[in-house]
Short mmCIF file of C-alpha atoms and ligand atoms in Angstrom, two decimals:
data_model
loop_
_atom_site.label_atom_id
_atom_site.label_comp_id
_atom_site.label_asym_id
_atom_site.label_seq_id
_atom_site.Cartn_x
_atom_site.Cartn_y
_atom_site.Cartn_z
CA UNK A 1 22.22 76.81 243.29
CA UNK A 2 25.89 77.79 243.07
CA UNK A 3 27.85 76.22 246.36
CA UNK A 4 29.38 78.73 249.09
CA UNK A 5 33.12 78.22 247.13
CA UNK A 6 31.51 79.24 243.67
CA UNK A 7 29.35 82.35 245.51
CA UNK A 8 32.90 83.21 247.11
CA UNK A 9 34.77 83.04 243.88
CA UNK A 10 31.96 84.94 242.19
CA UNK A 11 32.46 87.95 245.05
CA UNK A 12 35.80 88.51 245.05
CA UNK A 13 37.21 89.49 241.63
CA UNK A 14 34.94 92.60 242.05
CA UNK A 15 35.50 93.46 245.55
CA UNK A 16 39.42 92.95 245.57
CA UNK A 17 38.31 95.84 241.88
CA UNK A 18 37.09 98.15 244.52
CA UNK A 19 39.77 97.67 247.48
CA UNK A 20 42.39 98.31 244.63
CA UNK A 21 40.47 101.34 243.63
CA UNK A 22 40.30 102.94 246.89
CA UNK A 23 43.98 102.06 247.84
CA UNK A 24 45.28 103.31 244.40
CA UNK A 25 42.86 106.27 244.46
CA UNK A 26 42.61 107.58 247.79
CA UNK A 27 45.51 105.57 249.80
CA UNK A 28 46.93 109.02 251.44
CA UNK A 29 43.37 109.63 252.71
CA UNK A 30 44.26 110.12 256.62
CA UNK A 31 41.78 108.54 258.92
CA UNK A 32 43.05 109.28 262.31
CA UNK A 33 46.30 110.28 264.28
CA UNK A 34 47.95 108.26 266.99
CA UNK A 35 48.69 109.17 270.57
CA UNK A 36 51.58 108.89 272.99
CA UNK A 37 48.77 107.61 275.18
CA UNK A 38 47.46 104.65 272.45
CA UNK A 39 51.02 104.08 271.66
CA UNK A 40 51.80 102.81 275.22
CA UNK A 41 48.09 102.12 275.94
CA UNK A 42 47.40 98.93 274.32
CA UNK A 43 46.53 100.73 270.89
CA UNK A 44 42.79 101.35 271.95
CA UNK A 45 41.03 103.31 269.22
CA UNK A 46 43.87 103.11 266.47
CA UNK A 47 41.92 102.88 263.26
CA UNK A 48 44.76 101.15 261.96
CA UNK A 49 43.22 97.87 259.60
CA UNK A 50 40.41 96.57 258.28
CA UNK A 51 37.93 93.69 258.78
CA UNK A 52 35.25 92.77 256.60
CA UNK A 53 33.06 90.37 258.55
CA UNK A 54 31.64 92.27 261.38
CA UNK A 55 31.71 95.79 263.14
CA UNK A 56 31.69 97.21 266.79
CA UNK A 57 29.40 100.11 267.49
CA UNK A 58 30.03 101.00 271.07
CA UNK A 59 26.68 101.76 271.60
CA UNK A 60 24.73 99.65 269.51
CA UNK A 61 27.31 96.52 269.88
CA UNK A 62 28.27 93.95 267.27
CA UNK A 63 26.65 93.80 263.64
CA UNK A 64 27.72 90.96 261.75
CA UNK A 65 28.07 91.82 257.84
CA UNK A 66 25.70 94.74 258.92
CA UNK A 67 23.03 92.55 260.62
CA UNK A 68 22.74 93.13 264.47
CA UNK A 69 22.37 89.86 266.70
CA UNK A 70 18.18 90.01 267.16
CA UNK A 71 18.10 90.85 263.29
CA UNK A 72 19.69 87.51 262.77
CA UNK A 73 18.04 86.04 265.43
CA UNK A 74 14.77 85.95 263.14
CA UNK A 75 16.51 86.13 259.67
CA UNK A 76 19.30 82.75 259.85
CA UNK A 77 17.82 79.67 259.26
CA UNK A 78 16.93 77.66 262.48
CA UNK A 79 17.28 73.30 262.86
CA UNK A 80 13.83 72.05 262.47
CA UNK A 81 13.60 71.15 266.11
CA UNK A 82 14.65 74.84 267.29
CA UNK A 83 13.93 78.62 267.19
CA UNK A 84 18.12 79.68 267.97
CA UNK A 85 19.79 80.16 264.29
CA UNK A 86 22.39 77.63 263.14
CA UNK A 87 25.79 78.89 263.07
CA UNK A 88 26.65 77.43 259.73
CA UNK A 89 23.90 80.29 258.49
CA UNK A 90 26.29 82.96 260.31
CA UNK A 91 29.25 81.62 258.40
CA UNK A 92 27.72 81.67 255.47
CA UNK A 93 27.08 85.01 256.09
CA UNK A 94 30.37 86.07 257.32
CA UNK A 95 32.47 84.61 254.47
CA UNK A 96 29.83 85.99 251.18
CA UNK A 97 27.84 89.15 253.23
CA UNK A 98 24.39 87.64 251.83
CA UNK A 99 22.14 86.58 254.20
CA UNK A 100 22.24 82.23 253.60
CA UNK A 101 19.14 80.28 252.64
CA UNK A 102 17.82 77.32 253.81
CA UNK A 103 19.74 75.22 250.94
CA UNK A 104 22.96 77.54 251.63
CA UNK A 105 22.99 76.49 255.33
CA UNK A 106 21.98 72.77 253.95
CA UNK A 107 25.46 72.54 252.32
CA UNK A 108 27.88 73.98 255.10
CA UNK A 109 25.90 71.23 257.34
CA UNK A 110 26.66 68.42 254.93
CA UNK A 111 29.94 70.13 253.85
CA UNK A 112 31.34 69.70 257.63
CA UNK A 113 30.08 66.57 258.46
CA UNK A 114 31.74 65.60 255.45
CA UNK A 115 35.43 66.86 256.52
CA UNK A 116 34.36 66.15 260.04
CA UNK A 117 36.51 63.31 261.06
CA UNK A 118 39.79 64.01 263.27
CA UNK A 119 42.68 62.58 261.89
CA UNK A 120 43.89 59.62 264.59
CA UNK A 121 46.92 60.97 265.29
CA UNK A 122 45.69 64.34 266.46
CA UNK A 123 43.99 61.68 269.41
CA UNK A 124 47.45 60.62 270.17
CA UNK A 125 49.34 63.56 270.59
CA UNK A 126 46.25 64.99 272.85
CA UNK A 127 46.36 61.37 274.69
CA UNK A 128 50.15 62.53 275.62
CA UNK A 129 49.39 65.42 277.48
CA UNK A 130 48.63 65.09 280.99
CA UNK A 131 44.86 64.85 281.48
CA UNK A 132 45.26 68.17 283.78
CA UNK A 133 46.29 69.95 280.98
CA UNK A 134 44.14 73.43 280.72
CA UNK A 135 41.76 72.47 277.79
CA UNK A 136 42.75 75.90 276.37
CA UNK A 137 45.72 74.58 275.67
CA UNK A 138 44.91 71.35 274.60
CA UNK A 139 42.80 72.96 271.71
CA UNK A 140 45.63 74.91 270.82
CA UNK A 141 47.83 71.54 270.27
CA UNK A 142 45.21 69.63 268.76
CA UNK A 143 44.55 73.01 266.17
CA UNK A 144 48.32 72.76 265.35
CA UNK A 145 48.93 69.17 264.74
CA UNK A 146 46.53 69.32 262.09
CA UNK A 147 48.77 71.60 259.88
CA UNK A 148 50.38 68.74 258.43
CA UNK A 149 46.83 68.49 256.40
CA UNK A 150 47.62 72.11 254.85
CA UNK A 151 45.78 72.09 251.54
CA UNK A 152 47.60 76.05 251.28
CA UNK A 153 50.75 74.52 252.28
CA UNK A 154 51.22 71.85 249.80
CA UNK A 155 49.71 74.05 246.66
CA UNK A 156 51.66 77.04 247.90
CA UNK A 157 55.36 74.48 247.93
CA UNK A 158 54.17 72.97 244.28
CA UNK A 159 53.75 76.70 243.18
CA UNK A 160 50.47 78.75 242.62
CA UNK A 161 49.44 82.39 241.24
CA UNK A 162 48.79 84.89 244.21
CA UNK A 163 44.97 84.80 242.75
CA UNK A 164 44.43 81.38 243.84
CA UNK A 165 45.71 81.83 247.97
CA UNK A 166 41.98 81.92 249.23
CA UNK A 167 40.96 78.84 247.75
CA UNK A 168 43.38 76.82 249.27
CA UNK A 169 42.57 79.22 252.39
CA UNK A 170 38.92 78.27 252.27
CA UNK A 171 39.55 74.30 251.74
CA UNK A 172 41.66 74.68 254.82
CA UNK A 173 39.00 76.42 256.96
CA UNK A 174 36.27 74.05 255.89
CA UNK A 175 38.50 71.65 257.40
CA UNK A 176 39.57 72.52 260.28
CA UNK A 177 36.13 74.23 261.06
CA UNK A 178 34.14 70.48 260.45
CA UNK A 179 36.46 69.06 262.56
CA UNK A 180 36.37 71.63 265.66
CA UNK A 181 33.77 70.01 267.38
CA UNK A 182 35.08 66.70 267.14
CA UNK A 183 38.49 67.95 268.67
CA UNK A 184 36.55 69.99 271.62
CA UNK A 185 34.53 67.16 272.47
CA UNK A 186 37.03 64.73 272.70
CA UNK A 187 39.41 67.73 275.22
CA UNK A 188 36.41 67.80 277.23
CA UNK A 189 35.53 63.58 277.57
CA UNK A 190 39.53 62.93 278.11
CA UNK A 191 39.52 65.71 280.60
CA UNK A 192 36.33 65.02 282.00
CA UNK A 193 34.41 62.00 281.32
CA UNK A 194 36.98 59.21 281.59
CA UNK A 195 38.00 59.67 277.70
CA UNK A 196 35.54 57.73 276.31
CA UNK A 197 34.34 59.38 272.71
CA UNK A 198 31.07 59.78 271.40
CA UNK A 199 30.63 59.01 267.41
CA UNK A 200 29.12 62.30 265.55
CA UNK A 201 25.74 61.40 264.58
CA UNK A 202 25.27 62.33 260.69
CA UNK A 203 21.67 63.63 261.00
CA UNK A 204 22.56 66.65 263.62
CA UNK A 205 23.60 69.84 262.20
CA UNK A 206 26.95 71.53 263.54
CA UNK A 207 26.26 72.42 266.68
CA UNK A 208 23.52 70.10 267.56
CA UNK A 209 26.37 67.44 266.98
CA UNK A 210 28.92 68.95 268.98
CA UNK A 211 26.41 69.06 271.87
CA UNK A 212 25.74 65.29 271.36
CA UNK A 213 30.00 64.48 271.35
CA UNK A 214 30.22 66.32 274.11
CA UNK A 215 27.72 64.07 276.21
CA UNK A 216 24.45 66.51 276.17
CA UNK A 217 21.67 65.03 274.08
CA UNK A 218 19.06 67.77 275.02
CA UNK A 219 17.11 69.77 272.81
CA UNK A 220 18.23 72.70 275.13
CA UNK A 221 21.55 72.26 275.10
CA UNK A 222 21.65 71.18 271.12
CA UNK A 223 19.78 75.13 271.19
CA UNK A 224 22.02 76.48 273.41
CA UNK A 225 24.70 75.23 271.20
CA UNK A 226 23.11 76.92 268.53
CA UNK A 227 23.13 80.18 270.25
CA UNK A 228 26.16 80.48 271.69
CA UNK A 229 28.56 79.21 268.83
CA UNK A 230 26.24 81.95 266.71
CA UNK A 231 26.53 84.98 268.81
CA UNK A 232 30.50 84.67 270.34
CA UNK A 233 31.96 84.24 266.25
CA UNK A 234 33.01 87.72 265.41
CA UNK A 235 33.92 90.94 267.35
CA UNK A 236 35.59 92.72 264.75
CA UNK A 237 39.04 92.91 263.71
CA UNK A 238 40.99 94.46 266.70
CA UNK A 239 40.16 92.42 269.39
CA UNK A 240 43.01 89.68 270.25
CA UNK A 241 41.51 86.52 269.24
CA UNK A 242 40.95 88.09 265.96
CA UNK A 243 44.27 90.24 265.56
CA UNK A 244 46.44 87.59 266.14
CA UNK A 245 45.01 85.35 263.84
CA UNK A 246 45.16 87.97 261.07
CA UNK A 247 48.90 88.91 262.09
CA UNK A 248 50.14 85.37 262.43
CA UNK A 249 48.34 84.49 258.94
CA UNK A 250 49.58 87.72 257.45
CA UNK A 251 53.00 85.69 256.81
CA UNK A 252 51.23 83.32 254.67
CA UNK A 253 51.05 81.15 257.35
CA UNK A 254 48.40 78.29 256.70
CA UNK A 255 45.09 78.67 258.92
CA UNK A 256 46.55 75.78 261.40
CA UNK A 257 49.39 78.24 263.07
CA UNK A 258 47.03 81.22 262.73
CA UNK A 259 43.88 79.89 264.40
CA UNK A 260 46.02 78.63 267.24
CA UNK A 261 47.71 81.58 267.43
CA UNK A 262 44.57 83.52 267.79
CA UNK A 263 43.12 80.86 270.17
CA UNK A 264 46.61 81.30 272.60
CA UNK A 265 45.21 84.77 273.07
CA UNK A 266 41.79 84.06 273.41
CA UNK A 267 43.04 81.86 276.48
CA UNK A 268 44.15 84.79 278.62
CA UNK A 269 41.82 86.30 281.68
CA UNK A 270 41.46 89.50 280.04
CA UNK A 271 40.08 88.00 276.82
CA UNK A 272 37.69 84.48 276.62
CA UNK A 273 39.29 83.46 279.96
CA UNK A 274 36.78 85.99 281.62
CA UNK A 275 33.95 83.85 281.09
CA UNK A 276 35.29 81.43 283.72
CA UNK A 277 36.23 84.05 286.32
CA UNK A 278 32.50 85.51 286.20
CA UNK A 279 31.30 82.31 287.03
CA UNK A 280 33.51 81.83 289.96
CA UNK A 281 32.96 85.48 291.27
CA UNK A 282 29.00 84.10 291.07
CA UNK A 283 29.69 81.24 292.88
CA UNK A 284 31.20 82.57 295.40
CA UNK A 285 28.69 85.42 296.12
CA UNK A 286 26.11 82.62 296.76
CA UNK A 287 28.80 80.85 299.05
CA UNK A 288 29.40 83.99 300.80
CA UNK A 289 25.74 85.14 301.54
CA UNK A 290 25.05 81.92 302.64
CA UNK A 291 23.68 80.05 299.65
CA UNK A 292 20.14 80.63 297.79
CA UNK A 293 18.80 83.89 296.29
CA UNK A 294 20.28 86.66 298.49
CA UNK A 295 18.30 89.32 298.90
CA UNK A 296 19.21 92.51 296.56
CA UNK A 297 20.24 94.73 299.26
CA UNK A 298 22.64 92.22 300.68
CA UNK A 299 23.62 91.58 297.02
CA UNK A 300 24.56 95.06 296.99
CA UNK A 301 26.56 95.60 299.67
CA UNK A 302 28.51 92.48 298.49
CA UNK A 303 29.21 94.53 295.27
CA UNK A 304 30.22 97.81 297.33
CA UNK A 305 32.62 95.32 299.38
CA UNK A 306 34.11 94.11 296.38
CA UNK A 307 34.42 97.50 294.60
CA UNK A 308 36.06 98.93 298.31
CA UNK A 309 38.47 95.91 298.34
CA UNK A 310 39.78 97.59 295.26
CA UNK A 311 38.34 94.64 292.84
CA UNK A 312 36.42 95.04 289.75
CA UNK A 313 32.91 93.41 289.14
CA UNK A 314 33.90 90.84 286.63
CA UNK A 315 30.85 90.65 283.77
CA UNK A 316 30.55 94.29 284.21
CA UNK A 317 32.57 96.82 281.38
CA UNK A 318 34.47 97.03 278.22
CA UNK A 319 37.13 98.08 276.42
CA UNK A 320 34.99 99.68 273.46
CA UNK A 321 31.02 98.80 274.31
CA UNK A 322 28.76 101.68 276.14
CA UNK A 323 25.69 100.00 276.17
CA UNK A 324 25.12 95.95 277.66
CA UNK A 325 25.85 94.02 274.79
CA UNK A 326 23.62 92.63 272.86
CA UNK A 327 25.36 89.20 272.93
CA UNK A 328 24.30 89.49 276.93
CA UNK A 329 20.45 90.55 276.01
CA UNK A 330 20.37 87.06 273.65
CA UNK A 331 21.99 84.83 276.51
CA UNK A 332 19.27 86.60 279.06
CA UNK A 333 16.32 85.90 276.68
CA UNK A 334 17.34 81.75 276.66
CA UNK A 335 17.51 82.09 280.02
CA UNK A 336 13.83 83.54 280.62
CA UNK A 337 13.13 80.98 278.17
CA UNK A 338 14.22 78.11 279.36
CA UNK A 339 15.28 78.25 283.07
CA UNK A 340 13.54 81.32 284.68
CA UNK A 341 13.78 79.73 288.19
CA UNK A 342 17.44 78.61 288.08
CA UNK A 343 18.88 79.95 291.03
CA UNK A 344 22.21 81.73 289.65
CA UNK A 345 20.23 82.75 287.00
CA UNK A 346 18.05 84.61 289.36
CA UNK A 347 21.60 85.86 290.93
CA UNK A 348 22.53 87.04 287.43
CA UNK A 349 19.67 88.24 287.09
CA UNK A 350 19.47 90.50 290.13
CA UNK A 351 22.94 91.73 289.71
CA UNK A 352 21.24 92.81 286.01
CA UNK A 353 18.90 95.44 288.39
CA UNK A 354 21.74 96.65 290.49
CA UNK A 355 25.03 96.77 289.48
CA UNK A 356 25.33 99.31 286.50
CA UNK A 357 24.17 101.96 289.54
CA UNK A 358 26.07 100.98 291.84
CA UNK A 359 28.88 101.45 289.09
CA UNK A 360 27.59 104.64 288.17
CA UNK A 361 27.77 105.57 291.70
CA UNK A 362 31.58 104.43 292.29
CA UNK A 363 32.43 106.55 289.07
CA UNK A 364 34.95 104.85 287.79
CA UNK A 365 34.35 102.08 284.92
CA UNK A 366 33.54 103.81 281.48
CA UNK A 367 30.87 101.26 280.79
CA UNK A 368 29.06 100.12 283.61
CA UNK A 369 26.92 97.45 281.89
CA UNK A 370 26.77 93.66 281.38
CA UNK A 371 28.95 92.23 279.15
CA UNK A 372 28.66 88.98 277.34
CA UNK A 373 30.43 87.13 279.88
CA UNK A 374 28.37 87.65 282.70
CA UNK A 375 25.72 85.18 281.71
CA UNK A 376 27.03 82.53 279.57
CA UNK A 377 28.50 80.52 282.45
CA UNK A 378 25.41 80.01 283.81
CA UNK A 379 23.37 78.61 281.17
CA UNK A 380 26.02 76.08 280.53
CA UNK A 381 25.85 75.45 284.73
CA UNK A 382 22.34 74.90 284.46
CA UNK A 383 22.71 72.36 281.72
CA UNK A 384 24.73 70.22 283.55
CA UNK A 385 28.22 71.52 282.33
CA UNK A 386 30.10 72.39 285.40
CA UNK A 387 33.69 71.89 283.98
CA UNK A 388 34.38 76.02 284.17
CA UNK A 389 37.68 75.39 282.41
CA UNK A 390 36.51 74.16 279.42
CA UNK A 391 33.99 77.32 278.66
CA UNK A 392 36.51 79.63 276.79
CA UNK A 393 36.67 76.20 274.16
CA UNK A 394 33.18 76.82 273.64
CA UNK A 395 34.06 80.35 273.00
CA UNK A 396 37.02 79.20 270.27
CA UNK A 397 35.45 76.77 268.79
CA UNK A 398 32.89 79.50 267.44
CA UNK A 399 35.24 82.41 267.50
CA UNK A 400 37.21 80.24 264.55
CA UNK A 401 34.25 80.88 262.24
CA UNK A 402 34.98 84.68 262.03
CA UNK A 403 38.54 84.72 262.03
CA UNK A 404 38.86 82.30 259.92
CA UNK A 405 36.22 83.63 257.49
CA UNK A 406 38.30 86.76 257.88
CA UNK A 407 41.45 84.95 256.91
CA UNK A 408 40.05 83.46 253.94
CA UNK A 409 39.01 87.53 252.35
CA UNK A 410 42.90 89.34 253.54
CA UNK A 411 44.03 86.20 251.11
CA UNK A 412 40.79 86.92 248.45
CA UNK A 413 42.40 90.89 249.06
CA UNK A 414 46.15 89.99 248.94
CA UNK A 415 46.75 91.73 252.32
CA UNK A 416 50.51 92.37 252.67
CA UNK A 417 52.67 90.84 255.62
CA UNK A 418 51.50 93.58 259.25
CA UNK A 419 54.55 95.43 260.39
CA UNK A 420 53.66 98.47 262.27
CA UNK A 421 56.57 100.96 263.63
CA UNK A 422 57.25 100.93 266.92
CA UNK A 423 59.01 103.61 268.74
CA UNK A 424 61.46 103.73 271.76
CA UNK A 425 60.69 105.63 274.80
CA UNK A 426 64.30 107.45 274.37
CA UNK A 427 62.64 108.34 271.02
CA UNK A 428 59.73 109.63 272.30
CA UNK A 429 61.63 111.59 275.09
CA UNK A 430 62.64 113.37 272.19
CA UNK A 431 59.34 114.48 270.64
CA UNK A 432 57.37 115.28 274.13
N1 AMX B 501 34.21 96.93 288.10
C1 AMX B 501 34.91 97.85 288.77
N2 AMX B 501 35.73 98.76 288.19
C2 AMX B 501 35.78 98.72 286.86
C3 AMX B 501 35.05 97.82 286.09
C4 AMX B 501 34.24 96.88 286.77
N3 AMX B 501 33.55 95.93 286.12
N4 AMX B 501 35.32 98.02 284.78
C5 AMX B 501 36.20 99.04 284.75
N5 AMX B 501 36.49 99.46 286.00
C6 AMX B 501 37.47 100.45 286.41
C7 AMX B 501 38.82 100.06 285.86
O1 AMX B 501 39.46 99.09 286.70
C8 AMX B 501 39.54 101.38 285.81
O2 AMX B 501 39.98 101.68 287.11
P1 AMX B 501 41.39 102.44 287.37
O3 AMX B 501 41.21 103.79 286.75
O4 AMX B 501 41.51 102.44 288.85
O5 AMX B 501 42.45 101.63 286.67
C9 AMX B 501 38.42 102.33 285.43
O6 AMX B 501 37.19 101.67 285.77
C10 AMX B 501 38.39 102.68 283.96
O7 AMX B 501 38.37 101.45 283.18
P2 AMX B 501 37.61 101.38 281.77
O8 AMX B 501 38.31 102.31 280.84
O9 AMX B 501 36.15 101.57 281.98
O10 AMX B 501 37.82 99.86 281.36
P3 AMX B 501 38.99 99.25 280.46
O11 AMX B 501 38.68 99.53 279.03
O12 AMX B 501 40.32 99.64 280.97
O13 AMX B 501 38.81 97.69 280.76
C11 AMX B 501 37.56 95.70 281.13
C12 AMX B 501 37.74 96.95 280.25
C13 AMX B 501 36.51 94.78 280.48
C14 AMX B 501 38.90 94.92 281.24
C15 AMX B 501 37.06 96.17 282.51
O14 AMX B 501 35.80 96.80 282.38
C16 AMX B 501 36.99 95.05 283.53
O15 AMX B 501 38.00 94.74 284.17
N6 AMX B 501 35.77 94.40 283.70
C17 AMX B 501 35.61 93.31 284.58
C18 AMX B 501 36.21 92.02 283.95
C19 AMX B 501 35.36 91.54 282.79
O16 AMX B 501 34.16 91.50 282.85
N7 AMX B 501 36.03 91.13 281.69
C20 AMX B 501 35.34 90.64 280.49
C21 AMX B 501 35.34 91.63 279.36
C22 AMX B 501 34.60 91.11 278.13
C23 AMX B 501 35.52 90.41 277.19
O17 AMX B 501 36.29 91.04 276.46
N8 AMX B 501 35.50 89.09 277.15
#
């Protein structure tokens, strides 16, 4: 069986053929015009790069290489104690576009444990930030005080052929992706648990070991693991986890600065942040009606209150999906699974029933359906994780697998250093 490196190295001599061809051959092709309106307005719609690894249909939601999120859900290899897929499969996936085999996913598994092991001073410079320190940002130090270990960075100062970039890429993101989990489990026992560190145990794949260095040695969380790390990789290129990890690396800088760049963004409200505030905004619905189940019409009027207060429902819209994402639908299924009776799943659950109407009715959201984010505080609640800070780490530590993946093919493609034009508003005073 040829390994994932030698299946890699086999791909890309003929795709970078074709991505020549078309940009030699039909590079003045135009493929969309630009607004005043996406100019100021965040660039929304821009077809403006291009990202191999996954695409956004805003009515179908995310396919990954293709593949839509149930589709995998049956196809990806599963642990032998589970029925969620393992996210080594997806990365496999993401990185070649061929769906992994049992043997493929076999060697990412043994690959990471293999590279797993934090260097010691990465413990130390965590152990000098305050133990308040947003764990956001204390996986965004840890991520950067690893770049000393650039395999790129070395090869690229001793002097190496353009060709070879995405090797030292790939060696670089097998590193840094084994040791992940090790890093986010130790943020969350310092922060949380007294900073006392669990060893990895050798015999768990990927995620089921991260569950087990984080504290939670149950076969639902290990699956839960397994599902969530699978489903939150990749959202395309545009979205700012992504984007800035493709900008930052588009200076040839090594996968260290351009993962933590891309995780800086991830840790605003408007991007993984949102994940925390939905759980809150749950929270205190139950608070506020008085604790238990409430009923759905006094749910309801709680929404209208909140939509009359001038607030949005948080879990609710999106910037390009029409339809509730399908990343939602797989976090709902565990959950009917696994904990049918949990009360703020039941919550969740009942806001499900009511609240796209009720958005329908106020007229104002584009989309008025669930988004991932509305459910996946829960589950984690339910297993015993109440830390919400620490959720959008969850949502890094898996969202590395598809940027990085991506990082590793604009290298395979030779992708040139991003510098758009940008325009005064004098200058466009002068156009209008
Ligand atoms: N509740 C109430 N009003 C909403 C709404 C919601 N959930 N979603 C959108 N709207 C309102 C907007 O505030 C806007 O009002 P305005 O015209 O008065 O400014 C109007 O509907 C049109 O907005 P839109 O074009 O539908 O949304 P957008 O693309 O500008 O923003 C998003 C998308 C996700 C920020 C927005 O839907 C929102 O704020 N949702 C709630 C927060 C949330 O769930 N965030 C997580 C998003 C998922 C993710 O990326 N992690």
């Amino acid at each position: 069986m040829p390994t994932l490196k030698e299946t890699l190295a086999a791909r890309i001599p003929k795709f970078r053929r074709e991505v020549d061809d078309i940009r030699h051959n039909h590079g003045e092709k135009v493929i969309g015009e630009v607004t005043i309106a996406q100019a100021y307005g965040g660039m929304r719609g821009v077809k403006s790069m291009v990202t191999e690894t996954s695409a956004l249909d805003p009515n179908e939601g995310i396919r990954f290489r293709g593949h839509t999120i149930p589709e995998l859900q049956k196809a990806l290899p599963r642990a032998a104690e589970g029925e969620e897929p393992l996210p080594e499969g997806l990365f496999y996936l993401l990185l070649t576009g061929d769906l992994p085999t049992e043997e493929n996913v076999a060697e990412v598994t043994a690959e990471w444990q293999a590279r797993g092991t934090l260097p010691e001073y990465v413990y130390k410079v965590l152990d000098a930030l305050p133990p308040q320190t947003h764990p956001m940002t204390q996986l965004s130090a840890g991520i950067v005080a690893q770049q000393p270990e650039s395999v790129f960075v070395r090869r690229y100062r001793e002097g190496i052929s353009k060709s070879e970039y995405w090797e030292y890429t790939f060696e670089d993101t097998m590193n840094l992706l084994a040791r992940l989990p090790a890093l986010a489990a130790y943020i969350y026992r310092r922060t949380y648990k007294g900073g006392k560190i669990i060893p990895a145990d050798p015999e768990l794949d990927w995620a089921g070991n991260f569950a087990h260095m984080l504290g939670y040695d149950t076969r639902m969380f290990r699956e839960l693991m397994r599902l969530y790390l699978t489903i939150h990789a990749d959202h395309e290129g545009g979205n700012v986890s992504a984007h800035a990890t493709h900008l930052v690396g588009s200076t040839l800088s090594d996968v260290y600065y351009s993962l933590a760049a891309g995780m800086n963004g991830l840790a605003g409200p408007l991007h993984g942040l949102a994940n925390q505030e939905v759980l809150r905004w749950i929270l205190h619905v139950r608070e506020e009606l008085g604790g238990g189940v409430p009923s759905r019409q006094k749910l309801s009027s709680f929404v209208w209150d909140t939509l009359n207060s001038g607030r949005v429902i948080p879990g609710y819209g999106h910037a390009v999906l029409r339809k509730t994402d399908p990343r939602y639908m797989a976090e709902r299924e565990f959950a009917l699974k696994h904990m049918p009776d949990d009360e703020l799943f039941r919550i969740v659950s009942t806001l499900y029933e009511i609240v796209p109407a009720i958005l329908i009715e106020h007229g104002k959201a584009k989309n008025p359906w669930h988004n991932v984010d509305a459910h996946s505080g829960v589950l984690l609640m339910h297993n015993g994780m109440v830390e919400h800070d620490f959720y959008t780490v969850l949502f890094g530590v898996s969202r590395a697998m598809g940027v990085l993946s991506s990082l590793v093919w604009d290298r395979a493609l030779g992708l040139p250093l991003e510098r758009p034009k940008s325009l005064t508003t004098e200058y466009i005073k002068t156009i209008i």
